[in-house]
JSON list of C-alpha atoms in Angstrom, two decimals:
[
{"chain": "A", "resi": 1, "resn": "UNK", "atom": "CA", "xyz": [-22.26, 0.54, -17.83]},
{"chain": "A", "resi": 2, "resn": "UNK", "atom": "CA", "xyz": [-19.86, 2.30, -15.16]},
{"chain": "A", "resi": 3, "resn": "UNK", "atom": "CA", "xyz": [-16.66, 0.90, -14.28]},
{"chain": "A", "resi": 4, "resn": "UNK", "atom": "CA", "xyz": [-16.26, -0.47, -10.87]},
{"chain": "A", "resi": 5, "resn": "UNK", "atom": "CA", "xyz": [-16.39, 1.98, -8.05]},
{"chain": "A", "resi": 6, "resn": "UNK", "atom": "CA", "xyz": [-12.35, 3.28, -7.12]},
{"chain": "A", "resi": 7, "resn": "UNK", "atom": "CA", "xyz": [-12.53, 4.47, -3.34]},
{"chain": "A", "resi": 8, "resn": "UNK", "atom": "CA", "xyz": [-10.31, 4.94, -0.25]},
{"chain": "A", "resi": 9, "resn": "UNK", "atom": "CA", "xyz": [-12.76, 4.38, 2.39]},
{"chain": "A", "resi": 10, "resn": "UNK", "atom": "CA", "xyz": [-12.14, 4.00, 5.81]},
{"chain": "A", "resi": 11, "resn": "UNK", "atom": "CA", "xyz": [-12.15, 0.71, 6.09]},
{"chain": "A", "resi": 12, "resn": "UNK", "atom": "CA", "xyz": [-9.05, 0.17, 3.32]},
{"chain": "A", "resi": 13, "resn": "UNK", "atom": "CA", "xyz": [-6.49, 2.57, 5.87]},
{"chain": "A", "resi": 14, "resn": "UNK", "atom": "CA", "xyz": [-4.55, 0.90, 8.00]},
{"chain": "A", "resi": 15, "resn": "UNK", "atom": "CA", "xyz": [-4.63, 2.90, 11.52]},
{"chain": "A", "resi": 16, "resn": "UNK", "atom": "CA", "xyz": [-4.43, 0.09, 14.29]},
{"chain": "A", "resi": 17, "resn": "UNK", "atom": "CA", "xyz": [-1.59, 1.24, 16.30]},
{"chain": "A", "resi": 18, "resn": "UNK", "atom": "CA", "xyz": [-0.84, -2.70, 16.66]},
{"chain": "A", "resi": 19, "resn": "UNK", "atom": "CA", "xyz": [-1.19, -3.68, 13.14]},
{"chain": "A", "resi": 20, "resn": "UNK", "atom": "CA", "xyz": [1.57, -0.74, 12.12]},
{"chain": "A", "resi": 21, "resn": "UNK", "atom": "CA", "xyz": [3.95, -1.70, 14.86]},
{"chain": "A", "resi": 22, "resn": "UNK", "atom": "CA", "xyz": [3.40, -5.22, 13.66]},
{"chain": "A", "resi": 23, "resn": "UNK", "atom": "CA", "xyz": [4.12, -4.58, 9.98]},
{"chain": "A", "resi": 24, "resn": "UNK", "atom": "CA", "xyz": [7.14, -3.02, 11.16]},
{"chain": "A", "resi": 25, "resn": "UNK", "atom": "CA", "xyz": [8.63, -5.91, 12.58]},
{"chain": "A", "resi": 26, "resn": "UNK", "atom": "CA", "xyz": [7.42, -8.62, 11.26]},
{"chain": "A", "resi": 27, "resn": "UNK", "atom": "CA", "xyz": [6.69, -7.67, 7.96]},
{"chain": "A", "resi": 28, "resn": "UNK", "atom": "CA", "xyz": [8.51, -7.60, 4.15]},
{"chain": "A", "resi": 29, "resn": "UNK", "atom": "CA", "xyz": [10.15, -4.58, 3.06]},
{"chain": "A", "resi": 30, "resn": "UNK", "atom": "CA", "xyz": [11.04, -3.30, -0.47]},
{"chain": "A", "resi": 31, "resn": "UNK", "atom": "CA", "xyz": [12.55, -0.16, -2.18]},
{"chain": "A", "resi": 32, "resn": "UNK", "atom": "CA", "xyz": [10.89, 1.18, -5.27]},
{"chain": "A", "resi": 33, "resn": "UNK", "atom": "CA", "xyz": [12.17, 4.25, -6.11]},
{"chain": "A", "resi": 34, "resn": "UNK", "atom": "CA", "xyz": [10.66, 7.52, -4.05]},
{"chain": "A", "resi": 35, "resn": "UNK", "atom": "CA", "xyz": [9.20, 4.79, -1.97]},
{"chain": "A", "resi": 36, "resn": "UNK", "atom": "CA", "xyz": [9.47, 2.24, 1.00]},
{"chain": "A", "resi": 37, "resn": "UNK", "atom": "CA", "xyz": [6.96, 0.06, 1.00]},
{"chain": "A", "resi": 38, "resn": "UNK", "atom": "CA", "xyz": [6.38, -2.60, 3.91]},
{"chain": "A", "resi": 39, "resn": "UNK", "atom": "CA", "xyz": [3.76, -5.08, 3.35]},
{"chain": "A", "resi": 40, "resn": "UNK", "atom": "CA", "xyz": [2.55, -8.21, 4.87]},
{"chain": "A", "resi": 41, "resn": "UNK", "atom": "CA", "xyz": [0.33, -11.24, 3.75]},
{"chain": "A", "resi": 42, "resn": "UNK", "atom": "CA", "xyz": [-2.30, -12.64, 5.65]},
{"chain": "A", "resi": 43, "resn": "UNK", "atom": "CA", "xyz": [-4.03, -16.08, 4.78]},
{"chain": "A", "resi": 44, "resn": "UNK", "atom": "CA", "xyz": [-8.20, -15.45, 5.21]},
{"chain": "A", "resi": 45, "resn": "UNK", "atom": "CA", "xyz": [-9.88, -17.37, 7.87]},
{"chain": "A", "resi": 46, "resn": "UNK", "atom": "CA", "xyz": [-12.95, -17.72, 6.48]},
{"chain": "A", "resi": 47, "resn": "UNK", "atom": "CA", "xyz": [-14.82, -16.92, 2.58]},
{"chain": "A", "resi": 48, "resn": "UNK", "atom": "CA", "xyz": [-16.89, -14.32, 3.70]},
{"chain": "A", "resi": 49, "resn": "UNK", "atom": "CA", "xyz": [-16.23, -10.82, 1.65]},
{"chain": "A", "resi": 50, "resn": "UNK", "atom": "CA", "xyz": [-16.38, -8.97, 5.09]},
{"chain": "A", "resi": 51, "resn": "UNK", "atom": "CA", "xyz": [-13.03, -10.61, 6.08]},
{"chain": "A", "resi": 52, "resn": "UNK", "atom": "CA", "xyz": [-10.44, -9.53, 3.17]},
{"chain": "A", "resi": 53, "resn": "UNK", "atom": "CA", "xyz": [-8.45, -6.72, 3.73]},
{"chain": "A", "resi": 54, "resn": "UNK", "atom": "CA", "xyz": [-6.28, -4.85, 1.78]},
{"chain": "A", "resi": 55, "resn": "UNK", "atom": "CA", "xyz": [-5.12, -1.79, 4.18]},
{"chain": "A", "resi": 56, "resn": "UNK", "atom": "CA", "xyz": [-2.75, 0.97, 3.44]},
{"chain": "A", "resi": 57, "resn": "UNK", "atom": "CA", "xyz": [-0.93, 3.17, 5.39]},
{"chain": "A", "resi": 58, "resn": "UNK", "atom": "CA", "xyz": [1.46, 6.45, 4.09]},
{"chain": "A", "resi": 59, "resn": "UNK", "atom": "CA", "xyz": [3.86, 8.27, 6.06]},
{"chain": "A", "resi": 60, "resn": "UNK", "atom": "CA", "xyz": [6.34, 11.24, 5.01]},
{"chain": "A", "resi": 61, "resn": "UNK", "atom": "CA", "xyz": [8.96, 12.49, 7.48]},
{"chain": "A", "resi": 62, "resn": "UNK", "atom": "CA", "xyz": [8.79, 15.46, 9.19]},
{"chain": "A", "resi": 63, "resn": "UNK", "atom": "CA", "xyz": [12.44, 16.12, 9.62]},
{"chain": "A", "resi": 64, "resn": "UNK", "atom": "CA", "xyz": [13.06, 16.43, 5.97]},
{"chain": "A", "resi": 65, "resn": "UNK", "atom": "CA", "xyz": [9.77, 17.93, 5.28]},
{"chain": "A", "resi": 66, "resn": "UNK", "atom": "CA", "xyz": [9.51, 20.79, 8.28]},
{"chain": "A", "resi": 67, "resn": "UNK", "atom": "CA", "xyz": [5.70, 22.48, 6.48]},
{"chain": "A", "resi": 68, "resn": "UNK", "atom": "CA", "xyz": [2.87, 20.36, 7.51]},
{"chain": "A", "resi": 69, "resn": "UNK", "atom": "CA", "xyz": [1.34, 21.62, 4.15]},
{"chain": "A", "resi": 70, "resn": "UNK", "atom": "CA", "xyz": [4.27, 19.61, 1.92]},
{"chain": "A", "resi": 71, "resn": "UNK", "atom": "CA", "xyz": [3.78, 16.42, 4.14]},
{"chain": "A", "resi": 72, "resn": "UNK", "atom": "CA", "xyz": [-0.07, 16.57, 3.55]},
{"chain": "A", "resi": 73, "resn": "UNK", "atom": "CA", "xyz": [0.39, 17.31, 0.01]},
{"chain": "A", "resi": 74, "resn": "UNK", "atom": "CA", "xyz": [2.72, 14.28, -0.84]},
{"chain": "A", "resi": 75, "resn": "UNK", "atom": "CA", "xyz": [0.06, 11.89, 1.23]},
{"chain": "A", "resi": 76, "resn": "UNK", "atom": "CA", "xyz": [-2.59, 12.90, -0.86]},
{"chain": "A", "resi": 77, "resn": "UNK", "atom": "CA", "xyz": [-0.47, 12.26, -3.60]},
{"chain": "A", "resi": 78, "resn": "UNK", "atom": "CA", "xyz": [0.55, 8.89, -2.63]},
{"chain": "A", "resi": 79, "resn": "UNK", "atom": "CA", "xyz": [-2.94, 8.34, -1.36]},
{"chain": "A", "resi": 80, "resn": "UNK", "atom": "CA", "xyz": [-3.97, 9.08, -4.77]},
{"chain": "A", "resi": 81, "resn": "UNK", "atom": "CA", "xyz": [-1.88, 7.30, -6.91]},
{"chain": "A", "resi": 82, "resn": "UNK", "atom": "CA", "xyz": [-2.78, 3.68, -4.73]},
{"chain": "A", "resi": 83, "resn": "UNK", "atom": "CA", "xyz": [-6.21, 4.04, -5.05]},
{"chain": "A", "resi": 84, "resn": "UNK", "atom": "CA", "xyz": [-6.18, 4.57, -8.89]},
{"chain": "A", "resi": 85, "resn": "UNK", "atom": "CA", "xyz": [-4.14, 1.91, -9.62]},
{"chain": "A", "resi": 86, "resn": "UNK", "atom": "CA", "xyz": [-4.88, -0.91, -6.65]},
{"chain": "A", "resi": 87, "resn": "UNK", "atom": "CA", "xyz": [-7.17, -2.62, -8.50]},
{"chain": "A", "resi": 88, "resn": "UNK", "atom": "CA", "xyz": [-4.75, -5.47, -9.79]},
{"chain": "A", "resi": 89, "resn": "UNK", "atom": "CA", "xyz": [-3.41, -6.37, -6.22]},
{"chain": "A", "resi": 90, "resn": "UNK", "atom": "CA", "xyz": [-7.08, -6.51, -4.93]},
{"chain": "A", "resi": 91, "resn": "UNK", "atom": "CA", "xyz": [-8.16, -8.48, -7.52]},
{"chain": "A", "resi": 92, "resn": "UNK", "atom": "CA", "xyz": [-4.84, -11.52, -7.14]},
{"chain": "A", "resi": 93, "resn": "UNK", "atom": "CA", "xyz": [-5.74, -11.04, -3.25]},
{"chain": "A", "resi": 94, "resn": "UNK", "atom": "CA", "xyz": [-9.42, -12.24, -4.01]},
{"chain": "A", "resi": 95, "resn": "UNK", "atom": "CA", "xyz": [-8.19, -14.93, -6.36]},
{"chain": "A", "resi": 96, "resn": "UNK", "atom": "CA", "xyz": [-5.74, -16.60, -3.43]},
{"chain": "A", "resi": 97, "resn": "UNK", "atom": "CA", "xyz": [-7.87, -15.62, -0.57]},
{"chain": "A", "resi": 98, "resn": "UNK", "atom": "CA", "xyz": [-5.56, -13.83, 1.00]},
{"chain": "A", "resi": 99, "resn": "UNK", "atom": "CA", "xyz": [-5.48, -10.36, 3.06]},
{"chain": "A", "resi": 100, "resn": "UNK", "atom": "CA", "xyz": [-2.05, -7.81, 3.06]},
{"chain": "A", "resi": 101, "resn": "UNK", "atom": "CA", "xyz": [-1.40, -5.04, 4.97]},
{"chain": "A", "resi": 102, "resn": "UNK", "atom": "CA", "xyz": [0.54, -2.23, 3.47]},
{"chain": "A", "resi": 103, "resn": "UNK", "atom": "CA", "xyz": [2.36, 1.23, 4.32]},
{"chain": "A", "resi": 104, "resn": "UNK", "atom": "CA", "xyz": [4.55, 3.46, 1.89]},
{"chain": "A", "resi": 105, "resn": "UNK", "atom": "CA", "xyz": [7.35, 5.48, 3.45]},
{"chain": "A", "resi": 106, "resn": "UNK", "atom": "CA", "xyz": [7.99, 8.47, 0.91]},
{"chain": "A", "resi": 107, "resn": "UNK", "atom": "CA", "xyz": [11.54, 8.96, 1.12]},
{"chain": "A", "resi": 108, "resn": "UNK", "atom": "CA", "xyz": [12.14, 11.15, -1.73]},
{"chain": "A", "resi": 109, "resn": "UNK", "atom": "CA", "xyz": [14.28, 14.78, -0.65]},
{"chain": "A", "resi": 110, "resn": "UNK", "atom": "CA", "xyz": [12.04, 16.60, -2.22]},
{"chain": "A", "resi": 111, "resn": "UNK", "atom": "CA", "xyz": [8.25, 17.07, -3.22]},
{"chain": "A", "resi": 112, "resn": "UNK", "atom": "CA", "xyz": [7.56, 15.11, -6.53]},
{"chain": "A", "resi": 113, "resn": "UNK", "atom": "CA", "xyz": [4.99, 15.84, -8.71]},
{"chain": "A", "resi": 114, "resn": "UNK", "atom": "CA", "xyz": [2.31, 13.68, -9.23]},
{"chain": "A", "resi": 115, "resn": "UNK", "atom": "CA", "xyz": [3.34, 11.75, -12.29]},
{"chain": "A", "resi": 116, "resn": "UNK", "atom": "CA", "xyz": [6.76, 10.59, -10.86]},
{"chain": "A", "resi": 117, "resn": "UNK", "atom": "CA", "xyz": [5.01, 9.21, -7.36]},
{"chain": "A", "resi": 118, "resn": "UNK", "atom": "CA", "xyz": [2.59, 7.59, -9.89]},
{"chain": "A", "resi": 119, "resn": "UNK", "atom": "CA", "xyz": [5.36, 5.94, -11.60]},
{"chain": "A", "resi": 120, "resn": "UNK", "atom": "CA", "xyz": [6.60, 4.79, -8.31]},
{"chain": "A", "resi": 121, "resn": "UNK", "atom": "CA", "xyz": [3.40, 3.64, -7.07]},
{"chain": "A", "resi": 122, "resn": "UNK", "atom": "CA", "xyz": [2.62, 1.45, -10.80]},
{"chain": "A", "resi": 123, "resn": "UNK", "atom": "CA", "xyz": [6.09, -0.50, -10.07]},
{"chain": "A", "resi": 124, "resn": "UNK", "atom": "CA", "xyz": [5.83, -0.87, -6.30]},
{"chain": "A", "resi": 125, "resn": "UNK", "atom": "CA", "xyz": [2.14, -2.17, -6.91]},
{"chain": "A", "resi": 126, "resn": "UNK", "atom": "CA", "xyz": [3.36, -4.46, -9.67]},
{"chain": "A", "resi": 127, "resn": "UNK", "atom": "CA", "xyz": [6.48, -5.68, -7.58]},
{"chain": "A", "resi": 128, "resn": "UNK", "atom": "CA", "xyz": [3.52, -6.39, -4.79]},
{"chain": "A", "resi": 129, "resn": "UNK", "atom": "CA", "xyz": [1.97, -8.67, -7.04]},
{"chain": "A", "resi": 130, "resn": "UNK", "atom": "CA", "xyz": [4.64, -10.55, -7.87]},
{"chain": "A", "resi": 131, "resn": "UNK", "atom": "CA", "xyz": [5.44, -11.21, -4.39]},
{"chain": "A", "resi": 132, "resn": "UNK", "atom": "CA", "xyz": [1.54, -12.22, -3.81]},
{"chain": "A", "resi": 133, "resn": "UNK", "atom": "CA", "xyz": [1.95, -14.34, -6.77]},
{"chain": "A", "resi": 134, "resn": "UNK", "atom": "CA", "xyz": [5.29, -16.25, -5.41]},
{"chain": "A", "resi": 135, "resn": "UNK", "atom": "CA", "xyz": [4.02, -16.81, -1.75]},
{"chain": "A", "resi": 136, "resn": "UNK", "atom": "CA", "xyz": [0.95, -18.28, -3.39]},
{"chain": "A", "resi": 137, "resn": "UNK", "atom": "CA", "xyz": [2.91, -20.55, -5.67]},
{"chain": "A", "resi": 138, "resn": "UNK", "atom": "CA", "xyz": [5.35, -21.20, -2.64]},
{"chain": "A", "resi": 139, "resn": "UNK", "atom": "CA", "xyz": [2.14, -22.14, -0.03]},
{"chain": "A", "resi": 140, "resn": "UNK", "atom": "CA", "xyz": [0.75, -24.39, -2.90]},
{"chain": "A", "resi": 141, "resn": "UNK", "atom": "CA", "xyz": [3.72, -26.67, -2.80]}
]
């Protein structure tokens, strides 16, 4: 028996030019530690599989990180630490039938190691859940 598959694939990044700009404005933002994360919640149009989404996005600033080689190595970091532990927030959006759109601003001075984004990453991922969680229980009543 193998565990379930844990991939990035094309298909879970978030690169409509629309769909950012529209997170941006429109959509929920928390702090959680090294991290900004704006999200938004969807409700699925129809039961098909082909229709949920769960999309990410990661940024890191160029004006505090000037080396294209530390801004690439924190995405892959963040990159990394989503996709190993996404599997919870995928799962609750299933359950609810609902689709989210998501995009982590590292805002951290400095480059972290791996361990302290993935720290960051567990709690904003949990807090995410919670919030998927409440606008479920909110939409039921």
């Amino acid at each position: 028996m193998s565990a379930p598959r844990q991939s990035l694939s094309k298909t879970d990044r978030l690169k409509s030019y629309k769909r950012i700009r529209l997170l941006f404005a429109e959509g929920h933002k928390m702090k959680v530690q090294s991290l900004l994360v704006y999200f938004q919640l969807q409700p699925q149009i129809t039961n098909t599989p082909e229709t949920f989404h769960l999309q990410m996005g990661v940024s890191v600033g160029a004006r505090y990180f000037k080396k294209a080689v530390d801004r690439n190595l924190i995405k892959r970091r963040v990159r990394e630490a989503y996709r190993l532990n996404n599997t919870e927030v995928k799962k609750i959006l299933k359950e609810q039938k609902l689709g989210m759109d998501v995009f982590f601003v590292y805002t951290a001075p400095e480059v972290l190691l791996y361990k302290q984004i993935e720290t960051s990453m567990q709690k904003a991922l949990q807090q995410l859940t919670d919030k998927i969680n409440h606008f479920s229980n909110s939409k039921a009543e």
